[in-house]
Amino acid sequence: MKSAPKPCAGSLIYPESPGSKLARARIASTTDSWAGPARTCLAPIAGLRAGAQAPRPWAGPHRSPVSAVLPASRRRDWPSRDDVYGRLGLWRRSRPAGGAWRKWCGRGVPQCGEAARRRLLGARAELGPPLSFPPGAGKMTRFALTVVRHGETRFNKEKIIQGQVDEPLSETGFKQAAAAGVFLNNVKFTHVFSSDLMRTKQTVHGILEKSKVCKDLTVKYDSRLRERKYGVAEGRALSELRAMAKAAGEECPMFTPPGGETLDQVKMRGKDFFDILCQLILQEAGQNEQFSQGAPSNCLETSLAEIFPLGKTCGSESNSDSGIPGLVASVLVVSHGAYMKSLFNYFLTDLKCSLPSTLNKSEFMSVSPNTGISLFIVNFEKGREVKPTIQCVCMYLQDHLNGGTETR
């Protein structure tokens, strides 16, 4: 009688019971898609239920899936099942030295029989960890999101494609930033985020410099808030970009110059930033629930209601009569025109953002003027899949520019 084959040292450990279809398929397989050259692997497989399908070799544009090296303190915490991010298929690759781990995200994910697991596949793997209410969070969490475009630059005035060129504000741009700061000087912000390009840094500094209540608030600069990259078109006139798009047979907004970002790539950056922001607010709400129904939230609402047409979205009586909790945070974000348009498109098309009766979709999807101010109320309800609902309060408010400063 022949002895049982010994496990291959470089084999993948898949969760499957011995003798199942997956085990037999794996033993017969001669392809190791991650390791490169095909070879026979006779490793026994243990873990998942019988009847699951074996993962196919990596079939994407890149030959190897995402890999990462984790410290030993974290490696033992990753189980070969749905992890805390709700993703299916974290596989451990055994090596003598240890430390090499990878996330399998290609086609042919093992079907485990649970419909819930299959629903977790698809777009969620791209969008990152799903949002969840931390222990202690209330039934509803609401926060305000104020988004401001940077002030004018020379490129804006001369209609030159700016993209990620680090152009400073013009003299008019500094005046616009100061005017926006005066307009928002009584608004109590709890978090401030900005693109890391110079024109947004100067704008957020001009806003906070005029603030009476959050002048010393720390600004978090995030490269995910940068303007869309336009590649070879950056530094060229807008008319040249239009000519390039026409030559390629495309419309200018949809056209991607060589070396530039596609609209989908910009949208993914916006999704990523917004998801991380929401998770941060939810975590802080869980840690500080005792403040979510009290004076601090009323203070946030009151400071916004002084200048924004909040109507019934907020108000001091929201905590009593309607049962709607107060705001747990008020976030200021300073970014760029094309990026903001992409982010707002995500709000409208993916998250079904509700609009004021005075605002139509074409106005909502237009490009913000310099230092145009937009306000949204983001709401999470506990007891169902945590997906935010968004209400637009106002778009591209320009009341602070009534003094006659140029906005284009």
PDB file of N, CA and C in Angstrom, residues 151-153 168-180 198-199 202-203 205-207 210 371:
ATOM      1  N   GLY A 151     -10.247  78.739  -2.784  1.00  0.00           N
ATOM      2  CA  GLY A 151     -10.348  80.055  -3.405  1.00  0.00           C
ATOM      3  C   GLY A 151      -9.732  80.085  -4.790  1.00  0.00           C
ATOM      4  N   GLU A 152      -9.902  81.205  -5.453  1.00  0.00           N
ATOM      5  CA  GLU A 152      -9.436  81.345  -6.828  1.00  0.00           C
ATOM      6  C   GLU A 152      -7.910  81.316  -6.926  1.00  0.00           C
ATOM      7  N   THR A 153      -7.411  80.733  -8.015  1.00  0.00           N
ATOM      8  CA  THR A 153      -5.987  80.760  -8.347  1.00  0.00           C
ATOM      9  C   THR A 153      -5.825  81.428  -9.713  1.00  0.00           C
ATOM     10  N   PRO A 168      -0.691  78.223  -5.896  1.00  0.00           N
ATOM     11  CA  PRO A 168      -1.227  78.938  -4.728  1.00  0.00           C
ATOM     12  C   PRO A 168      -2.430  79.793  -5.098  1.00  0.00           C
ATOM     13  N   LEU A 169      -3.094  80.332  -4.081  1.00  0.00           N
ATOM     14  CA  LEU A 169      -4.221  81.228  -4.300  1.00  0.00           C
ATOM     15  C   LEU A 169      -3.746  82.550  -4.887  1.00  0.00           C
ATOM     16  N   SER A 170      -4.629  83.150  -5.655  1.00  0.00           N
ATOM     17  CA  SER A 170      -4.377  84.506  -6.139  1.00  0.00           C
ATOM     18  C   SER A 170      -4.795  85.499  -5.048  1.00  0.00           C
ATOM     19  N   GLU A 171      -4.612  86.771  -5.315  1.00  0.00           N
ATOM     20  CA  GLU A 171      -5.031  87.783  -4.342  1.00  0.00           C
ATOM     21  C   GLU A 171      -6.537  87.700  -4.105  1.00  0.00           C
ATOM     22  N   THR A 172      -7.287  87.505  -5.181  1.00  0.00           N
ATOM     23  CA  THR A 172      -8.738  87.336  -5.048  1.00  0.00           C
ATOM     24  C   THR A 172      -9.066  86.084  -4.245  1.00  0.00           C
ATOM     25  N   GLY A 173      -8.296  85.011  -4.449  1.00  0.00           N
ATOM     26  CA  GLY A 173      -8.526  83.775  -3.723  1.00  0.00           C
ATOM     27  C   GLY A 173      -8.353  83.942  -2.227  1.00  0.00           C
ATOM     28  N   PHE A 174      -7.349  84.704  -1.795  1.00  0.00           N
ATOM     29  CA  PHE A 174      -7.155  84.955  -0.362  1.00  0.00           C
ATOM     30  C   PHE A 174      -8.334  85.744   0.211  1.00  0.00           C
ATOM     31  N   LYS A 175      -8.845  86.702  -0.560  1.00  0.00           N
ATOM     32  CA  LYS A 175     -10.003  87.477  -0.102  1.00  0.00           C
ATOM     33  C   LYS A 175     -11.237  86.589   0.006  1.00  0.00           C
ATOM     34  N   GLN A 176     -11.401  85.675  -0.939  1.00  0.00           N
ATOM     35  CA  GLN A 176     -12.537  84.763  -0.889  1.00  0.00           C
ATOM     36  C   GLN A 176     -12.452  83.851   0.329  1.00  0.00           C
ATOM     37  N   ALA A 177     -11.256  83.331   0.616  1.00  0.00           N
ATOM     38  CA  ALA A 177     -11.084  82.455   1.776  1.00  0.00           C
ATOM     39  C   ALA A 177     -11.390  83.204   3.073  1.00  0.00           C
ATOM     40  N   ALA A 178     -10.929  84.453   3.162  1.00  0.00           N
ATOM     41  CA  ALA A 178     -11.209  85.258   4.353  1.00  0.00           C
ATOM     42  C   ALA A 178     -12.703  85.539   4.480  1.00  0.00           C
ATOM     43  N   ALA A 179     -13.358  85.823   3.349  1.00  0.00           N
ATOM     44  CA  ALA A 179     -14.799  86.083   3.376  1.00  0.00           C
ATOM     45  C   ALA A 179     -15.571  84.841   3.817  1.00  0.00           C
ATOM     46  N   ALA A 180     -15.147  83.660   3.335  1.00  0.00           N
ATOM     47  CA  ALA A 180     -15.784  82.412   3.775  1.00  0.00           C
ATOM     48  C   ALA A 180     -15.564  82.195   5.271  1.00  0.00           C
ATOM     49  N   MET A 198      -1.582  73.121  -2.039  1.00  0.00           N
ATOM     50  CA  MET A 198      -1.363  74.419  -1.434  1.00  0.00           C
ATOM     51  C   MET A 198      -2.612  75.298  -1.418  1.00  0.00           C
ATOM     52  N   ARG A 199      -3.373  75.297  -2.503  1.00  0.00           N
ATOM     53  CA  ARG A 199      -4.519  76.194  -2.580  1.00  0.00           C
ATOM     54  C   ARG A 199      -5.602  75.836  -1.566  1.00  0.00           C
ATOM     55  N   GLN A 202      -4.211  76.859   2.008  1.00  0.00           N
ATOM     56  CA  GLN A 202      -4.346  78.293   2.231  1.00  0.00           C
ATOM     57  C   GLN A 202      -5.803  78.677   2.471  1.00  0.00           C
ATOM     58  N   THR A 203      -6.719  78.006   1.798  1.00  0.00           N
ATOM     59  CA  THR A 203      -8.139  78.305   1.985  1.00  0.00           C
ATOM     60  C   THR A 203      -8.615  77.909   3.372  1.00  0.00           C
ATOM     61  N   HIS A 205      -6.858  77.531   6.014  1.00  0.00           N
ATOM     62  CA  HIS A 205      -6.204  78.407   6.993  1.00  0.00           C
ATOM     63  C   HIS A 205      -6.938  79.747   7.061  1.00  0.00           C
ATOM     64  N   GLY A 206      -7.332  80.273   5.899  1.00  0.00           N
ATOM     65  CA  GLY A 206      -8.070  81.530   5.881  1.00  0.00           C
ATOM     66  C   GLY A 206      -9.424  81.423   6.562  1.00  0.00           C
ATOM     67  N   ILE A 207     -10.068  80.259   6.450  1.00  0.00           N
ATOM     68  CA  ILE A 207     -11.364  80.055   7.097  1.00  0.00           C
ATOM     69  C   ILE A 207     -11.216  79.971   8.609  1.00  0.00           C
ATOM     70  N   LYS A 210     -10.434  83.152  10.816  1.00  0.00           N
ATOM     71  CA  LYS A 210     -11.527  84.064  11.156  1.00  0.00           C
ATOM     72  C   LYS A 210     -12.520  83.451  12.143  1.00  0.00           C
ATOM     73  N   THR A 371     -14.757  78.860  -3.402  1.00  0.00           N
ATOM     74  CA  THR A 371     -15.262  78.997  -2.025  1.00  0.00           C
ATOM     75  C   THR A 371     -16.782  78.853  -1.946  1.00  0.00           C
TER      76      THR A 371
END
